Amino acid sequence: MSGPRGHGAGGPEAAEVRVLVVEDDPVAADAHALYVGRVPGFTAVGAVHSLAEATRVLERTPVDLLLLDLGLPDGHGLRFARRLRASGHPVDVIVVTSARDLAVVRESVSLGVVQYVLKPFAFPTLRERLLRYAEFRATAGEAAGQDDVDRALAALRAPSPAELPKGLSAPTLERVAALLRAAPEGLTAAGAAEAAGTSRITARRYLEYLVDTGRADRTPRYGQVGRPELHYRWLAAAAAGSVSKV
């Protein structure tokens, strides 16, 4: 779905990449647009909930990149991407979906989709994909050889999954995250420790990791005496993608 790229997106004078969010769930759409606005070099020009709305925006507004859901109320996102490509529209596409069917992934690749992001995801995941897209978009000029071509394409590839900090395990992290998601009022480290069967210090390490990676926040709550107690709360935006159908 690539088109003329103009100035490199990574250059100091480059215009921001204009992103349209196409997502049927309003909560998820707003969350994704918020995420886009937090990434340097990107701006969300809107969030729409159907392909018809997306078409109208594309007809009147310059858009460089779509964050495209697949299960829209008036059609499938990949059929929409196919129509855009057939018409010569230069917009690029990042698919954002819960569809894990590898046949869908292969079709996305055949249509020139530049990234495929699975829901639910936290802000750091989308940020990393957007920054890689910006690096790819910034490539310009003529390749001197195969190495230059390989480097340009490598910009779009996600790195190996980041390792957890020393002392943290994936199963315990998932358990603590699940407890936090299930507690609308939030949890203290002591409450999480009791529910997860860990020490308070261990639970706090996992809770702080969730805060550091953008999936939770913490606020002090003051009692009658003594130091305030930290309460941790799962961020709804971090899980917004999970409410969409596809």
C-alpha positions as semicolon CSV with decimal commas, in nm:
position;residue;x (nm);y (nm);z (nm)
1;M;0,000;0,000;0,000
2;S;0,301;0,223;-0,023
3;G;0,286;0,547;-0,210
4;P;0,506;0,852;-0,257
5;R;0,675;0,920;0,070
6;G;0,799;1,275;0,026
7;H;1,023;1,384;0,310
8;G;1,156;1,109;0,533
9;A;0,943;1,067;0,839
10;G;1,247;1,045;1,057
11;G;1,402;1,376;0,951
12;P;1,390;1,678;1,180
13;E;1,179;1,880;0,934
14;A;0,952;1,597;0,824
15;A;0,577;1,643;0,852
16;E;0,400;1,426;1,104
17;V;0,253;1,101;0,980
18;R;-0,124;1,148;0,960
19;V;-0,311;0,845;1,094
20;L;-0,677;0,751;1,062
21;V;-0,810;0,496;1,310
22;V;-1,078;0,266;1,164
23;E;-1,225;0,065;1,450
24;D;-1,588;-0,034;1,514
25;D;-1,572;-0,010;1,893
26;P;-1,577;0,355;2,009
27;V;-1,381;0,288;2,328
28;A;-1,106;0,103;2,141
29;A;-1,104;0,365;1,864
30;D;-1,053;0,648;2,113
31;A;-0,781;0,451;2,292
32;H;-0,592;0,380;1,970
33;A;-0,616;0,745;1,862
34;L;-0,485;0,847;2,203
35;Y;-0,195;0,605;2,164
36;V;-0,111;0,747;1,821
37;G;-0,099;1,099;1,961
38;R;0,155;0,991;2,221
39;V;0,409;0,874;1,961
40;P;0,648;1,146;1,839
41;G;0,606;1,215;1,469
42;F;0,248;1,088;1,448
43;T;-0,089;1,260;1,471
44;A;-0,437;1,109;1,467
45;V;-0,656;1,290;1,215
46;G;-0,966;1,105;1,332
47;A;-1,127;0,785;1,453
48;V;-1,414;0,632;1,255
49;H;-1,624;0,323;1,309
50;S;-1,712;0,201;0,960
51;L;-1,565;0,167;0,611
52;A;-1,815;0,421;0,477
53;E;-1,688;0,679;0,727
54;A;-1,328;0,591;0,642
55;T;-1,400;0,641;0,272
56;R;-1,546;0,986;0,333
57;V;-1,245;1,092;0,542
58;L;-0,998;0,966;0,281
59;E;-1,179;1,162;0,011
60;R;-1,137;1,495;0,187
61;T;-0,842;1,458;0,429
62;P;-0,476;1,374;0,362
63;V;-0,401;1,046;0,541
64;D;-0,068;0,862;0,537
65;L;-0,155;0,556;0,746
66;L;-0,464;0,359;0,844
67;L;-0,491;0,166;1,170
68;L;-0,745;-0,074;1,024
69;D;-0,967;-0,315;1,213
70;L;-1,092;-0,611;1,009
71;G;-1,442;-0,676;1,141
72;L;-1,626;-0,356;1,049
73;P;-2,007;-0,335;1,044
74;D;-2,020;-0,266;0,669
75;G;-1,746;-0,496;0,542
76;H;-1,413;-0,666;0,595
77;G;-1,106;-0,448;0,638
78;L;-0,894;-0,645;0,392
79;R;-1,151;-0,605;0,114
80;F;-1,138;-0,233;0,183
81;A;-0,757;-0,242;0,164
82;R;-0,780;-0,428;-0,167
83;R;-1,010;-0,160;-0,309
84;L;-0,775;0,115;-0,196
85;R;-0,482;-0,055;-0,364
86;A;-0,676;-0,116;-0,686
87;S;-0,771;0,253;-0,701
88;G;-0,409;0,359;-0,654
89;H;-0,462;0,530;-0,319
90;P;-0,119;0,579;-0,156
91;V;-0,223;0,527;0,206
92;D;-0,034;0,262;0,404
93;V;-0,213;0,015;0,633
94;I;-0,142;-0,133;0,972
95;V;-0,397;-0,402;1,057
96;V;-0,512;-0,397;1,419
97;T;-0,720;-0,705;1,495
98;S;-0,780;-1,006;1,715
99;A;-0,786;-1,235;1,406
100;R;-0,514;-1,496;1,447
101;D;-0,585;-1,695;1,131
102;L;-0,255;-1,717;0,943
103;A;-0,442;-1,721;0,613
104;V;-0,563;-1,371;0,700
105;V;-0,207;-1,274;0,787
106;R;-0,084;-1,403;0,449
107;E;-0,357;-1,214;0,265
108;S;-0,260;-0,899;0,454
109;V;0,100;-0,938;0,341
110;S;-0,011;-0,989;-0,020
111;L;-0,198;-0,657;-0,002
112;G;0,107;-0,470;0,120
113;V;-0,005;-0,428;0,482
114;V;0,303;-0,296;0,663
115;Q;0,227;-0,428;1,013
116;Y;-0,016;-0,672;1,176
117;V;-0,090;-0,598;1,542
118;L;-0,292;-0,838;1,756
119;K;-0,543;-0,716;2,013
120;P;-0,537;-0,664;2,299
121;F;-0,217;-0,466;2,320
122;A;-0,062;-0,200;2,541
123;F;0,075;0,134;2,429
124;P;0,441;0,019;2,406
125;T;0,345;-0,241;2,143
126;L;0,181;0,011;1,912
127;R;0,453;0,268;1,975
128;E;0,721;0,020;1,868
129;R;0,529;-0,070;1,549
130;L;0,470;0,294;1,461
131;L;0,832;0,388;1,513
132;R;0,942;0,098;1,293
133;Y;0,700;0,213;1,028
134;A;0,844;0,565;1,053
135;E;1,194;0,424;1,005
136;F;1,078;0,233;0,698
137;R;0,894;0,538;0,563
138;A;1,209;0,749;0,600
139;T;1,406;0,532;0,359
140;A;1,462;0,717;0,033
141;G;1,691;0,723;-0,268
142;E;1,829;0,428;-0,462
143;A;1,964;0,114;-0,301
144;A;2,333;0,058;-0,366
145;G;2,284;-0,317;-0,338
146;Q;2,104;-0,602;-0,167
147;D;2,223;-0,495;0,178
148;D;2,043;-0,161;0,146
149;V;1,723;-0,336;0,038
150;D;1,750;-0,581;0,328
151;R;1,804;-0,299;0,577
152;A;1,498;-0,111;0,448
153;L;1,275;-0,419;0,481
154;A;1,423;-0,510;0,820
155;A;1,291;-0,182;0,961
156;L;0,940;-0,329;0,953
157;R;1,030;-0,650;1,130
158;A;0,951;-0,666;1,498
159;P;1,245;-0,753;1,723
160;S;1,250;-1,068;1,932
161;P;1,013;-1,040;2,228
162;A;1,172;-0,836;2,501
163;E;1,288;-1,035;2,799
164;L;1,129;-0,962;3,133
165;P;1,350;-0,795;3,394
166;K;1,556;-1,036;3,599
167;G;1,350;-1,202;3,867
168;L;1,013;-1,168;3,690
169;S;0,837;-1,464;3,532
170;A;0,575;-1,458;3,258
171;P;0,323;-1,685;3,441
172;T;0,331;-1,472;3,757
173;L;0,309;-1,153;3,553
174;E;0,000;-1,285;3,375
175;R;-0,155;-1,387;3,709
176;V;-0,099;-1,044;3,863
177;A;-0,224;-0,870;3,548
178;A;-0,539;-1,086;3,546
179;L;-0,607;-1,000;3,911
180;L;-0,566;-0,631;3,840
181;R;-0,794;-0,646;3,534
182;A;-1,060;-0,812;3,750
183;A;-1,043;-0,543;4,020
184;P;-1,219;-0,224;3,895
185;E;-1,133;-0,041;4,218
186;G;-0,770;-0,142;4,196
187;L;-0,541;-0,336;4,425
188;T;-0,269;-0,263;4,675
189;A;0,052;-0,462;4,669
190;A;-0,067;-0,641;4,982
191;G;-0,400;-0,730;4,821
192;A;-0,232;-0,853;4,504
193;A;0,017;-1,055;4,706
194;E;-0,257;-1,231;4,901
195;A;-0,459;-1,310;4,588
196;A;-0,157;-1,423;4,384
197;G;0,008;-1,620;4,663
198;T;0,330;-1,419;4,659
199;S;0,508;-1,188;4,899
200;R;0,412;-0,820;4,909
201;I;0,752;-0,718;4,773
202;T;0,718;-0,960;4,480
203;A;0,366;-0,843;4,398
204;R;0,479;-0,482;4,405
205;R;0,758;-0,556;4,155
206;Y;0,507;-0,698;3,909
207;L;0,264;-0,411;3,966
208;E;0,540;-0,156;3,909
209;Y;0,638;-0,337;3,589
210;L;0,279;-0,307;3,465
211;V;0,291;0,066;3,542
212;D;0,626;0,107;3,364
213;T;0,493;-0,067;3,051
214;G;0,179;0,147;3,035
215;R;-0,071;-0,117;3,139
216;A;-0,153;0,014;3,485
217;D;-0,131;0,330;3,692
218;R;-0,079;0,393;4,060
219;T;-0,222;0,654;4,295
220;P;-0,153;0,717;4,663
221;R;-0,444;0,685;4,900
222;Y;-0,416;0,846;5,240
223;G;-0,544;0,679;5,551
224;Q;-0,592;0,831;5,892
225;V;-0,229;0,792;5,995
226;G;0,104;0,700;5,844
227;R;0,228;0,702;5,488
228;P;-0,013;0,683;5,193
229;E;-0,078;0,339;5,045
230;L;-0,030;0,291;4,672
231;H;-0,329;0,158;4,480
232;Y;-0,273;0,008;4,136
233;R;-0,541;0,010;3,867
234;W;-0,550;-0,156;3,525
235;L;-0,574;0,103;3,248
236;A;-0,888;0,053;3,041
237;A;-0,706;0,180;2,729
238;A;-0,454;-0,101;2,760
239;A;-0,730;-0,356;2,716
240;A;-0,961;-0,158;2,492
241;G;-0,880;-0,371;2,188
242;S;-1,015;-0,681;2,360
243;V;-1,374;-0,562;2,333
244;S;-1,377;-0,557;1,953
245;K;-1,510;-0,852;1,759
246;V;-1,217;-0,881;1,513
